[in-house]
Amino acid sequence: MEERYPDAYLHYLMEYHATRDFFECHELLEEYWKEHPGDSRAEIWVGLIQLAVGHYHLRRGNYNGARKIYANSLQRLNLQALEELGIDGSKLLHALEHRQEKLLAGELVGYEEMDFDLIDPQLASEMQSRCQTAGLQWGIIEGIEAAVIHRHKLRDRSEVIAARAAAAELKKKSRPGAV
């Protein structure tokens, strides 16, 4: 299976459809994308990352953020690339375009799940098997915890904050006349 699809993508699919942890979806594919800068599928990875981030924003009530990130996702996702990844691209693109239209018109209130159908039977079988092994069910969600919905607020950012402070200090010292 991994010859056709990277493990990060398979893990993304499981998180997307079995836990709805869109923050984790973003993390998984972003890490893979950054580790493979010459990957011919870079645009589709970014589009799928943005799709998950759009859902994350929408579920938290950030309609402006969702609208912006969905627009970016729609620019990157395309029928052929989605189908090469075993996804019914036509159905996914239609659903995402419809959601974006409702957001733009101010008609979307609240969050609704948006699955995508797998057209590769081997991929679908693999995902069912992975979910079963992990004790999850594909496409069936029973109450999503606040920790998943607001995950970005709960992560440890001390390293990022320290790195930013160090960079700011270096910048400050490099200014003309700095002591």
C-alpha positions as a printed Julia matrix, in Angstrom:
179×3 Matrix{Float64}:
   0.0    0.0     0.0
   2.83   2.4     0.86
   4.23   2.03   -2.67
   1.18   3.92   -3.94
   0.44   6.13   -0.95
   2.76   7.54    1.71
   2.09   6.41    5.26
   1.51  10.04    6.32
  -1.35  10.23    3.81
  -2.88   6.97    5.08
  -2.63   8.29    8.63
  -4.21  11.59    7.46
  -7.16   9.67    6.01
  -7.66   7.75    9.25
  -7.53  10.88   11.4
  -9.8   12.75    8.99
 -12.49  10.07    8.86
 -12.22   8.29   12.21
 -11.24  10.92   14.79
 -11.98  14.22   12.99
  -8.76  15.57   14.48
  -8.17  18.08   11.7
  -5.27  19.67   13.54
  -3.51  16.3    13.52
  -4.34  15.89    9.82
  -2.6   19.19    9.19
   0.43  18.2    11.26
   0.82  14.8     9.57
   0.76  15.99    5.98
   2.67  19.2     6.66
   5.54  17.25    8.19
   5.57  14.87    5.21
   5.37  17.73    2.72
   8.27  19.59    4.36
  10.39  16.44    4.47
   9.84  15.83    0.72
  10.39  19.21   -0.97
  10.7   17.76   -4.49
   7.57  15.61   -4.26
   5.5   15.81   -7.43
   2.36  15.76   -5.28
   3.34  18.83   -3.23
   0.37  20.9    -4.42
  -2.17  18.22   -3.54
  -0.59  17.72   -0.11
  -0.91  21.43    0.58
  -4.51  21.39   -0.71
  -5.4   18.52    1.63
  -3.66  20.26    4.53
  -5.69  23.37    3.79
  -8.9   21.34    3.56
  -8.33  20.01    7.08
  -7.39  23.47    8.38
 -10.55  24.91    6.82
 -12.63  22.32    8.67
 -10.76  23.12   11.87
 -11.57  26.84   11.52
 -15.18  26.23   10.54
 -15.84  23.85   13.43
 -14.52  26.51   15.83
 -16.79  29.19   14.3
 -14.01  31.05   12.49
 -15.97  31.58    9.26
 -13.53  34.13    7.79
 -10.58  31.82    8.38
 -12.47  28.87    6.89
 -13.51  30.86    3.83
  -9.95  32.01    3.14
  -8.32  28.63    3.63
 -11.0   26.79    1.62
 -10.36  29.21   -1.27
  -6.66  28.31   -1.15
  -7.49  24.62   -0.96
  -9.76  24.83   -3.99
  -6.91  26.41   -5.98
  -4.63  23.46   -5.24
  -6.95  20.46   -5.3
  -7.72  19.0    -8.7
  -9.72  16.07   -9.99
  -6.85  14.05  -11.46
  -4.55  14.35   -8.44
  -7.37  13.46   -6.03
  -8.3   10.41   -8.06
  -4.64   9.32   -8.18
  -4.85   9.36   -4.38
  -7.88   7.07   -4.47
 -10.43   9.82   -3.71
 -13.63  10.55   -5.62
 -12.32  13.95   -6.69
 -15.49  15.08   -8.42
 -17.6   14.52   -5.32
 -15.06  16.12   -2.98
 -14.54  19.2    -5.14
 -18.3   19.64   -5.57
 -18.88  19.41   -1.8
 -16.06  21.84   -1.04
 -17.23  24.32   -3.71
 -20.78  24.12   -2.32
 -19.53  24.73    1.21
 -17.45  27.69    0.03
 -20.45  29.18   -1.82
 -22.54  28.95    1.34
 -19.78  30.59    3.36
 -19.42  33.42    0.85
 -23.17  33.99    0.86
 -23.27  33.98    4.67
 -25.64  31.0     4.6
 -23.46  28.52    6.46
 -24.07  28.42   10.18
 -22.34  25.72   12.16
 -20.22  22.83   11.08
 -21.27  19.74    9.17
 -19.05  16.73    8.51
 -17.68  16.39    5.0
 -16.33  12.95    4.16
 -14.8   11.98    0.91
 -15.37   8.68   -0.8
 -12.49   6.38   -1.61
 -12.58   4.95   -5.13
  -9.62   2.6    -4.67
 -11.02  -0.6    -3.11
  -7.59  -1.62   -1.76
  -7.22   1.77   -0.09
 -10.71   1.53    1.41
  -9.93  -1.93    2.75
  -6.6   -0.76    4.2
  -8.3    2.15    5.94
 -10.94  -0.13    7.46
  -8.18  -2.43    8.69
  -6.15   0.44   10.19
  -9.21   1.8    11.95
 -10.08  -1.6    13.36
  -6.52  -2.07   14.63
  -6.66   1.37   16.28
 -10.07   0.7    17.82
 -11.75   3.31   15.61
 -14.61   3.28   13.14
 -14.31   4.87    9.72
 -16.84   7.66    9.26
 -18.65   7.21   12.56
 -18.05   9.94   15.1
 -19.59   9.87   18.55
 -18.96  13.21   20.23
 -15.77  15.05   19.51
 -13.95  16.23   22.61
 -13.16  19.89   23.14
  -9.49  18.93   23.24
  -9.7   17.96   19.57
 -11.75  20.99   18.55
  -9.42  23.48   20.28
  -6.18  21.53   19.94
  -3.99  24.45   18.91
  -4.62  26.09   22.29
  -3.49  23.01   24.2
  -0.12  22.28   22.6
   3.2   23.15   24.18
   4.58  26.15   22.28
   7.44  26.99   24.66
  10.13  26.02   22.1
   8.52  28.15   19.38
   8.15  31.12   21.74
  11.79  30.79   22.89
  13.04  30.57   19.29
  11.05  33.67   18.3
  12.42  35.6    21.29
  15.99  34.59   20.4
  15.47  35.65   16.78
  14.04  39.0    17.88
  17.02  39.56   20.16
  19.46  38.78   17.35
  17.61  41.16   15.04
  17.68  43.86   17.7
  21.44  43.43   18.21
  22.13  43.58   14.47
  20.55  47.03   14.06
  22.95  49.93   13.51
  23.86  51.54   16.82
  22.65  48.57   18.87
  24.58  47.83   22.01
